[in-house]
Amino acid sequence: MTGFRSPSLGLRALQPAAFGADPSGERLARIRRSPHFKDGVFQNPGGTSRIRPAGSASAFAKIYFDREAKSHRAPNGTIPVHATTLADLARPPATGLRLTWMGHSSVLAEIDGHRVLFDPVWGERCSPFAFAGPKRLHPVPLPLAALGPVDVVVISHDHYDHLDMPTIKALAGTDTLFAVPLGVGAHLEHWGVSAGRLRELDWNESTRIGGLTLTATPARHFCGRGLRNTQHTLWASWVVAGEEHRIYHSGDTGYFEGFKDIGAEHGPFDATMIQIGAYSEFWPDIHMTPEEGVQAHLDLQAGDPAVGAMLPIHWATFNLAPHPWAEPGEGTMRATHKAGVTLAAPRAGEPFEPTDAPPATPWWRAVAKPSVEGWPTWPPVASSGPEPALAGE
C-alpha cells in the first residue's frame, strides 16, 4: 500500500491556510480501515475514473481559447438574482419543504422544521488565493450572517467550489453542526470547527441530527486542495430524510449505475439537487452532462418521472469548463421536458417549494449569448421535424 507522508514542516509553512490539513491520527486510521480505501487512495464506484483531463493539451487549448466559443462562456449582462429577504425565509414552508438555491451547489433546504445548508460557498473566488482563480459571476443572494440559524452544514467534498474556507470560518462561530465525508473533518478542525461539532461519515453511514437522518452515499469524483492530491479525503452525495420528506444532493459526480441503488435504498425523493455543469469530453468520468443528470434523477426515483422535482446545481456561478455558460440550463430544461421530469429552475436566491409548482422559466436567456439560430421555442412546439439545437452546440 502506498504510504501516507505528511509534508515537511518547511513546505507546510509555505502553504496557505485554505489548503486545509491532511488527516492524521485516528482519523487517518479510520480512513485506512474504510472498505472504499485501497492502495493508498479512496476508490470510485464502478472502477477507476480519470480525474485528470484526457486528450492532448493542444486539443483542449484549441477549444478553450477559441474566440467565438469563449464569447459564450460568460453572461453578456448582469445575472438576475433574487435578493433573498428575511420575509422570504421567516414563514415556515406551507408544504414542509422549501429549497433556496444560492448559486453553484449551495442550497438552503428547510425540511420538516429543520434547516440544512449544502456546500455553502460565499467567497468571491473558488481558489486558495484571493487574487487568482475562478471568480463569482453573480453576487450571493444575501449575506451569510442574514441567513439565520442553520441546524447542519453538509459538505460533499473538499474542492474549492464546494468547501470555502472563509465561509466555514464564519460558520465556525455559530452553533451549527457539520456533516462531512470521511477525512474532510481535518480541514474544518484546522479552520476552527471543534471536533464535537463534526459528523464524519464513510459511504452508507448515517447520523441523526434532530429529526433528520443524514446519510453519505457514493459519488464518482475525486478530492484534493493542496499541491499534492493524496486522495485521503472522501467525496459523497447526501440523502437527508425528515419525518415527511426526503431530499438528495449529488455533490460532484460522474454518472454511474449506483444511482439506482441509492434510490432503491433511500428514495423516492421529494426533490433532487443534481450536478449538471462544468462537464467536458475531457473529463467525462467525474461530472455529468444535463442528459446524464436527468437520467440520474430518474434512477433515483426508480424510473418514475412523475415523482419529485429536479433542481440543477453546479452551474451559472463560476466558469469552470469550456461549454457555453447557458448550456447547462438549456440542456436540462430540454432533457427534463423530454423525460417528463418536473424541473425546478429558480433564479439564485429564489425560495420555492418543490412539491408546489416550482419555477421553471429560462431566466438565463436574458443575459446569455444565443447561437446564430437563436433560442429554441419554449415550451417546445409540437413538430415532426428534428428537435431544435441547443444554444452553443
Coordinates of C-alpha atoms in Angstrom, one line a residue:
M1 CA 0.0 0.0 0.0
T2 CA 1.2 3.5 -0.8
G3 CA 2.2 5.1 2.4
F4 CA 0.8 8.5 3.6
R5 CA 3.5 11.1 4.1
S6 CA 2.9 14.4 5.8
P7 CA 4.5 17.5 4.1
S8 CA 7.7 18.7 5.7
L9 CA 7.5 21.5 8.2
G10 CA 9.2 23.8 5.8
L11 CA 6.7 23.1 3.0
R12 CA 3.8 23.3 5.4
A13 CA 4.9 26.8 6.5
L14 CA 4.6 28.0 2.9
Q15 CA 1.1 26.6 2.4
P16 CA -1.9 29.0 2.5
A17 CA -4.4 28.2 5.2
A18 CA -7.0 27.4 2.6
F19 CA -5.1 24.2 1.7
G20 CA -6.5 22.9 4.9
A21 CA -4.9 19.9 6.7
D22 CA -4.1 16.3 5.9
P23 CA -5.8 13.6 8.0
S24 CA -3.7 12.1 10.8
G25 CA -4.0 10.0 13.9
E26 CA -7.3 8.2 14.5
R27 CA -8.9 9.9 11.5
L28 CA -6.2 8.5 9.2
A29 CA -6.5 5.1 10.8
R30 CA -10.2 5.2 10.2
I31 CA -9.6 6.1 6.6
R32 CA -7.3 3.1 6.2
R33 CA -10.0 0.8 7.6
S34 CA -12.6 2.0 5.1
P35 CA -13.7 -0.6 2.6
H36 CA -13.5 2.1 -0.1
F37 CA -9.8 2.8 0.6
K38 CA -7.3 0.7 -1.3
D39 CA -3.7 1.0 -2.5
G40 CA -3.4 4.3 -0.6
V41 CA -6.3 6.1 -2.0
F42 CA -10.1 6.2 -2.0
Q43 CA -11.6 4.3 -4.9
N44 CA -14.6 5.3 -7.1
P45 CA -17.6 3.1 -7.5
G46 CA -17.7 1.3 -10.8
G47 CA -13.9 1.1 -11.3
T48 CA -11.1 3.6 -12.0
S49 CA -12.1 7.1 -13.0
R50 CA -10.0 9.6 -15.0
I51 CA -9.5 12.5 -12.6
R52 CA -7.3 14.5 -14.9
P53 CA -8.2 15.8 -18.4
A54 CA -8.0 13.2 -21.1
G55 CA -6.7 14.1 -24.6
S56 CA -4.0 16.4 -25.7
A57 CA -3.3 19.8 -24.1
S58 CA -3.3 21.3 -27.6
A59 CA -6.8 20.0 -28.3
F60 CA -8.1 21.4 -25.0
A61 CA -6.4 24.7 -25.6
K62 CA -7.9 25.0 -29.1
I63 CA -11.4 24.7 -27.6
Y64 CA -10.8 26.8 -24.5
F65 CA -9.1 29.7 -26.2
D66 CA -11.3 29.8 -29.4
R67 CA -12.6 33.4 -29.6
E68 CA -16.2 32.5 -30.6
A69 CA -16.5 29.7 -28.0
K70 CA -15.1 32.0 -25.3
S71 CA -17.7 34.6 -26.0
H72 CA -20.4 32.1 -25.0
R73 CA -18.7 31.1 -21.7
A74 CA -19.8 34.1 -19.7
P75 CA -23.1 36.1 -19.4
N76 CA -23.5 39.2 -21.6
G77 CA -25.1 41.1 -18.8
T78 CA -26.0 41.1 -15.1
I79 CA -27.2 37.7 -14.0
P80 CA -30.7 38.1 -12.4
V81 CA -30.5 37.3 -8.7
H82 CA -33.4 37.2 -6.2
A83 CA -32.4 39.4 -3.2
T84 CA -33.5 36.9 -0.5
T85 CA -35.0 38.7 2.4
L86 CA -35.9 37.7 6.0
A87 CA -39.5 37.7 4.9
D88 CA -38.8 35.1 2.3
L89 CA -37.4 32.7 5.0
A90 CA -39.3 33.8 8.1
R91 CA -42.6 31.9 7.4
P92 CA -42.4 28.1 7.5
P93 CA -42.9 26.4 4.2
A94 CA -46.5 25.5 3.6
T95 CA -45.7 22.0 2.4
G96 CA -42.9 21.4 5.0
L97 CA -40.2 21.5 2.3
R98 CA -38.5 24.6 0.8
L99 CA -35.3 25.0 -1.2
T100 CA -33.3 28.1 -1.9
W101 CA -30.5 27.7 -4.5
M102 CA -27.8 30.2 -3.5
G103 CA -25.8 29.6 -6.7
H104 CA -23.4 26.9 -7.9
S105 CA -24.0 23.9 -5.5
S106 CA -25.0 25.9 -2.4
V107 CA -28.6 25.2 -1.3
L108 CA -30.5 26.0 1.8
A109 CA -33.0 23.2 2.5
E110 CA -35.8 23.8 5.0
I111 CA -37.2 20.3 5.7
D112 CA -39.7 19.3 8.3
G113 CA -38.8 22.1 10.7
H114 CA -35.0 21.9 10.2
R115 CA -32.5 23.9 8.2
V116 CA -29.8 22.2 6.2
L117 CA -27.1 24.2 4.2
F118 CA -25.4 22.2 1.4
D119 CA -21.9 23.2 0.2
P120 CA -22.0 26.8 1.2
V121 CA -19.6 29.0 -0.8
W122 CA -19.9 32.7 -0.1
G123 CA -16.4 33.6 -1.2
E124 CA -15.6 35.7 -4.3
R125 CA -13.3 33.0 -5.8
C126 CA -13.2 29.3 -5.6
S127 CA -9.5 29.3 -5.1
P128 CA -6.9 29.2 -2.2
F129 CA -5.9 32.7 -3.3
A130 CA -7.9 36.0 -3.1
F131 CA -6.2 37.3 -6.2
A132 CA -6.5 34.4 -8.7
G133 CA -8.9 31.6 -9.6
P134 CA -12.4 31.4 -10.9
K135 CA -14.4 34.5 -9.8
R136 CA -18.0 34.6 -8.9
L137 CA -20.3 35.7 -11.9
H138 CA -23.1 36.9 -9.7
P139 CA -23.3 38.2 -6.1
V140 CA -24.6 35.9 -3.3
P141 CA -28.3 36.5 -2.8
L142 CA -27.9 37.5 0.8
P143 CA -25.1 37.9 3.4
L144 CA -24.2 34.7 5.3
A145 CA -25.0 36.4 8.6
A146 CA -28.5 37.2 7.3
L147 CA -29.2 33.5 6.6
G148 CA -30.3 32.8 10.2
P149 CA -29.6 29.7 12.3
V150 CA -28.7 26.5 10.5
D151 CA -29.0 23.1 12.1
V152 CA -26.4 21.4 10.0
V153 CA -24.0 22.2 7.2
V154 CA -23.4 19.4 4.7
I155 CA -20.2 19.2 2.7
S156 CA -20.0 17.0 -0.4
H157 CA -16.2 17.1 -0.8
D158 CA -13.2 19.3 -0.4
H159 CA -12.8 21.1 -3.7
Y160 CA -12.7 24.9 -3.5
D161 CA -16.1 25.4 -5.2
H162 CA -17.7 23.3 -2.5
L163 CA -15.7 23.8 0.6
D164 CA -14.9 27.5 1.1
M165 CA -12.5 28.4 4.0
P166 CA -13.9 31.9 4.7
T167 CA -17.5 30.6 4.7
I168 CA -16.5 27.7 7.1
K169 CA -14.7 30.1 9.4
A170 CA -17.7 32.3 9.6
L171 CA -20.0 29.3 10.4
A172 CA -17.5 28.0 12.9
G173 CA -18.6 30.9 15.2
T174 CA -22.2 29.6 15.2
D175 CA -23.8 26.6 16.9
T176 CA -24.3 24.6 13.7
L177 CA -23.1 21.0 13.3
F178 CA -21.2 19.8 10.2
A179 CA -21.8 16.6 8.3
V180 CA -18.8 15.8 6.1
P181 CA -17.3 12.8 4.2
L182 CA -14.5 10.8 5.8
G183 CA -11.3 12.8 6.1
V184 CA -12.8 16.2 5.4
G185 CA -13.1 17.0 9.1
A186 CA -9.3 17.6 9.2
H187 CA -9.8 20.7 7.1
L188 CA -12.7 22.0 9.3
E189 CA -10.8 21.4 12.5
H190 CA -7.8 23.3 11.0
W191 CA -10.2 26.3 10.4
G192 CA -11.6 26.4 13.9
V193 CA -14.5 23.9 14.0
S194 CA -14.4 21.8 17.1
A195 CA -14.3 18.0 16.8
G196 CA -17.6 17.7 18.8
R197 CA -19.5 19.5 16.1
L198 CA -18.4 17.2 13.3
R199 CA -20.3 14.2 12.0
E200 CA -17.7 12.5 9.7
L201 CA -19.1 9.6 7.6
D202 CA -18.0 7.0 5.2
W203 CA -20.3 5.9 2.3
N204 CA -23.6 4.3 3.5
E205 CA -23.1 5.6 7.1
S206 CA -25.8 7.7 8.7
T207 CA -26.1 10.2 11.5
R208 CA -29.1 11.6 13.3
I209 CA -29.4 15.3 13.9
G210 CA -32.6 16.5 15.5
G211 CA -35.4 15.0 13.5
L212 CA -33.3 14.3 10.4
T213 CA -31.3 11.3 9.3
L214 CA -28.3 12.2 7.0
T215 CA -26.6 9.5 5.0
A216 CA -23.4 9.8 3.0
T217 CA -23.9 8.0 -0.3
P218 CA -21.5 7.1 -3.1
A219 CA -20.4 9.5 -5.8
R220 CA -18.0 9.2 -8.7
H221 CA -15.4 12.0 -8.3
F222 CA -12.1 12.8 -6.5
C223 CA -10.7 15.2 -3.9
G224 CA -7.8 17.5 -3.2
R225 CA -6.9 21.1 -2.2
G226 CA -3.2 21.3 -1.9
L227 CA -0.1 21.0 -4.1
R228 CA -0.4 17.2 -3.8
N229 CA -3.6 15.3 -4.4
T230 CA -3.3 12.5 -1.8
Q231 CA -6.8 11.2 -2.3
H232 CA -7.1 10.8 1.5
T233 CA -10.5 12.6 1.8
L234 CA -13.7 11.1 0.6
W235 CA -16.3 12.6 -1.7
A236 CA -20.0 11.9 -1.3
S237 CA -23.6 12.6 -2.3
W238 CA -26.1 13.0 0.5
V239 CA -29.6 11.8 1.5
V240 CA -31.4 13.9 4.1
A241 CA -34.6 12.3 5.4
G242 CA -37.1 14.0 7.7
E243 CA -40.4 12.8 9.2
E244 CA -42.3 13.7 6.0
H245 CA -39.8 14.5 3.2
R246 CA -36.7 13.2 1.6
I247 CA -34.1 15.1 -0.5
Y248 CA -30.9 14.2 -2.3
H249 CA -27.8 16.3 -3.1
S250 CA -25.4 14.8 -5.7
G251 CA -22.3 16.9 -4.9
D252 CA -20.0 16.4 -7.8
T253 CA -20.2 13.1 -9.7
G254 CA -20.0 11.4 -13.0
Y255 CA -22.9 9.2 -14.0
F256 CA -22.8 5.6 -12.6
E257 CA -25.2 2.8 -12.0
G258 CA -25.1 3.4 -8.3
F259 CA -27.8 6.0 -8.5
K260 CA -30.3 3.1 -8.9
D261 CA -29.1 1.5 -5.7
I262 CA -29.2 4.9 -3.8
G263 CA -32.8 5.3 -5.0
A264 CA -33.8 1.8 -4.0
E265 CA -32.3 2.1 -0.6
H266 CA -33.3 5.7 0.3
G267 CA -35.8 7.0 -2.2
P268 CA -38.1 8.1 -3.6
F269 CA -37.2 11.8 -3.1
D270 CA -39.4 14.9 -3.0
A271 CA -36.5 16.8 -4.6
T272 CA -33.1 16.0 -6.1
M273 CA -30.3 18.5 -6.4
I274 CA -28.2 17.3 -9.3
Q275 CA -24.9 18.5 -10.7
I276 CA -25.3 19.3 -14.4
G277 CA -22.5 21.9 -15.1
A278 CA -18.7 22.0 -15.6
Y279 CA -18.8 18.9 -17.7
S280 CA -16.5 18.2 -20.7
E281 CA -15.5 15.4 -23.0
F282 CA -12.0 15.9 -21.5
W283 CA -13.2 14.7 -18.1
P284 CA -16.3 12.5 -18.7
D285 CA -16.0 10.3 -15.6
I286 CA -16.3 13.0 -12.9
H287 CA -19.0 15.4 -14.0
M288 CA -22.4 14.8 -15.6
T289 CA -24.0 16.4 -18.6
P290 CA -27.6 17.6 -18.4
E291 CA -28.8 14.5 -20.1
E292 CA -26.9 12.3 -17.6
G293 CA -28.1 14.4 -14.7
V294 CA -31.7 13.8 -15.7
Q295 CA -31.0 10.1 -16.1
A296 CA -29.5 10.1 -12.6
H297 CA -32.7 11.8 -11.3
L298 CA -34.8 9.1 -12.9
D299 CA -32.6 6.3 -11.5
L300 CA -33.0 7.8 -8.0
Q301 CA -36.8 7.8 -8.5
A302 CA -37.0 4.2 -9.7
G303 CA -37.6 5.4 -13.2
D304 CA -40.8 7.3 -12.4
P305 CA -40.7 10.8 -13.9
A306 CA -43.8 11.9 -12.0
V307 CA -42.0 11.6 -8.6
G308 CA -40.2 14.7 -7.2
A309 CA -38.6 17.7 -8.8
M310 CA -35.1 18.1 -10.1
L311 CA -33.1 21.2 -9.2
P312 CA -30.0 21.7 -11.4
I313 CA -26.9 22.7 -9.4
H314 CA -23.2 23.3 -10.1
W315 CA -23.7 25.9 -12.9
A316 CA -24.1 29.6 -13.6
T317 CA -22.0 31.0 -10.7
F318 CA -18.4 30.1 -11.8
N319 CA -16.8 29.5 -15.2
L320 CA -15.2 26.1 -14.7
A321 CA -15.4 24.4 -18.2
P322 CA -15.3 25.2 -21.9
H323 CA -19.0 24.7 -22.5
P324 CA -21.3 27.8 -23.0
W325 CA -22.4 29.5 -19.8
A326 CA -26.2 28.9 -20.5
E327 CA -25.8 25.4 -21.9
P328 CA -26.4 23.5 -18.6
G329 CA -29.7 25.4 -18.1
E330 CA -30.9 24.9 -21.7
G331 CA -29.8 21.3 -21.8
T332 CA -31.5 20.4 -18.5
M333 CA -34.7 22.2 -19.5
R334 CA -34.9 20.3 -22.7
A335 CA -33.9 16.9 -21.2
T336 CA -36.4 17.2 -18.3
H337 CA -39.2 18.2 -20.8
K338 CA -38.4 15.2 -23.0
A339 CA -38.4 12.8 -20.0
G340 CA -41.5 14.3 -18.3
V341 CA -39.5 15.2 -15.2
T342 CA -40.5 18.3 -13.1
L343 CA -37.8 20.9 -13.4
A344 CA -37.1 23.5 -10.8
A345 CA -35.2 26.4 -12.3
P346 CA -35.3 29.3 -9.9
R347 CA -33.0 32.3 -10.0
A348 CA -30.3 32.2 -7.4
G349 CA -31.9 33.2 -4.0
E350 CA -35.5 32.5 -5.0
P351 CA -37.1 30.2 -2.4
F352 CA -39.5 27.6 -3.8
E353 CA -41.4 24.6 -2.6
P354 CA -40.6 21.6 -4.8
T355 CA -44.0 19.9 -4.3
D356 CA -45.9 23.1 -5.3
A357 CA -45.3 24.1 -8.9
P358 CA -41.6 25.1 -8.7
P359 CA -40.4 27.9 -11.0
A360 CA -39.0 26.8 -14.4
T361 CA -38.6 29.6 -16.8
P362 CA -35.3 30.1 -18.8
W363 CA -34.2 33.3 -16.9
W364 CA -30.6 32.8 -18.2
R365 CA -31.6 33.7 -21.8
A366 CA -31.9 37.4 -20.9
V367 CA -28.2 37.6 -20.3
A368 CA -26.6 34.8 -22.4
K369 CA -25.4 35.0 -26.0
P370 CA -27.6 32.8 -28.1
S371 CA -26.3 30.7 -31.1
V372 CA -26.8 32.2 -34.6
E373 CA -30.0 30.1 -34.8
G374 CA -31.4 31.9 -31.7
W375 CA -33.1 30.3 -28.7
P376 CA -35.4 27.3 -29.3
T377 CA -39.1 28.0 -28.6
W378 CA -40.1 27.3 -25.1
P379 CA -42.3 25.4 -24.3
P380 CA -41.5 23.4 -27.5
V381 CA -44.0 23.5 -30.3
A382 CA -45.1 20.0 -31.4
S383 CA -43.4 19.2 -34.6
S384 CA -42.5 16.2 -36.7
G385 CA -39.1 17.7 -37.5
P386 CA -35.8 17.3 -35.6
E387 CA -35.5 18.8 -32.1
P388 CA -34.0 22.3 -32.2
A389 CA -30.3 22.6 -31.4
L390 CA -29.2 23.7 -28.0
A391 CA -27.6 27.1 -28.0
G392 CA -23.9 26.8 -28.3
E393 CA -23.9 23.4 -30.0

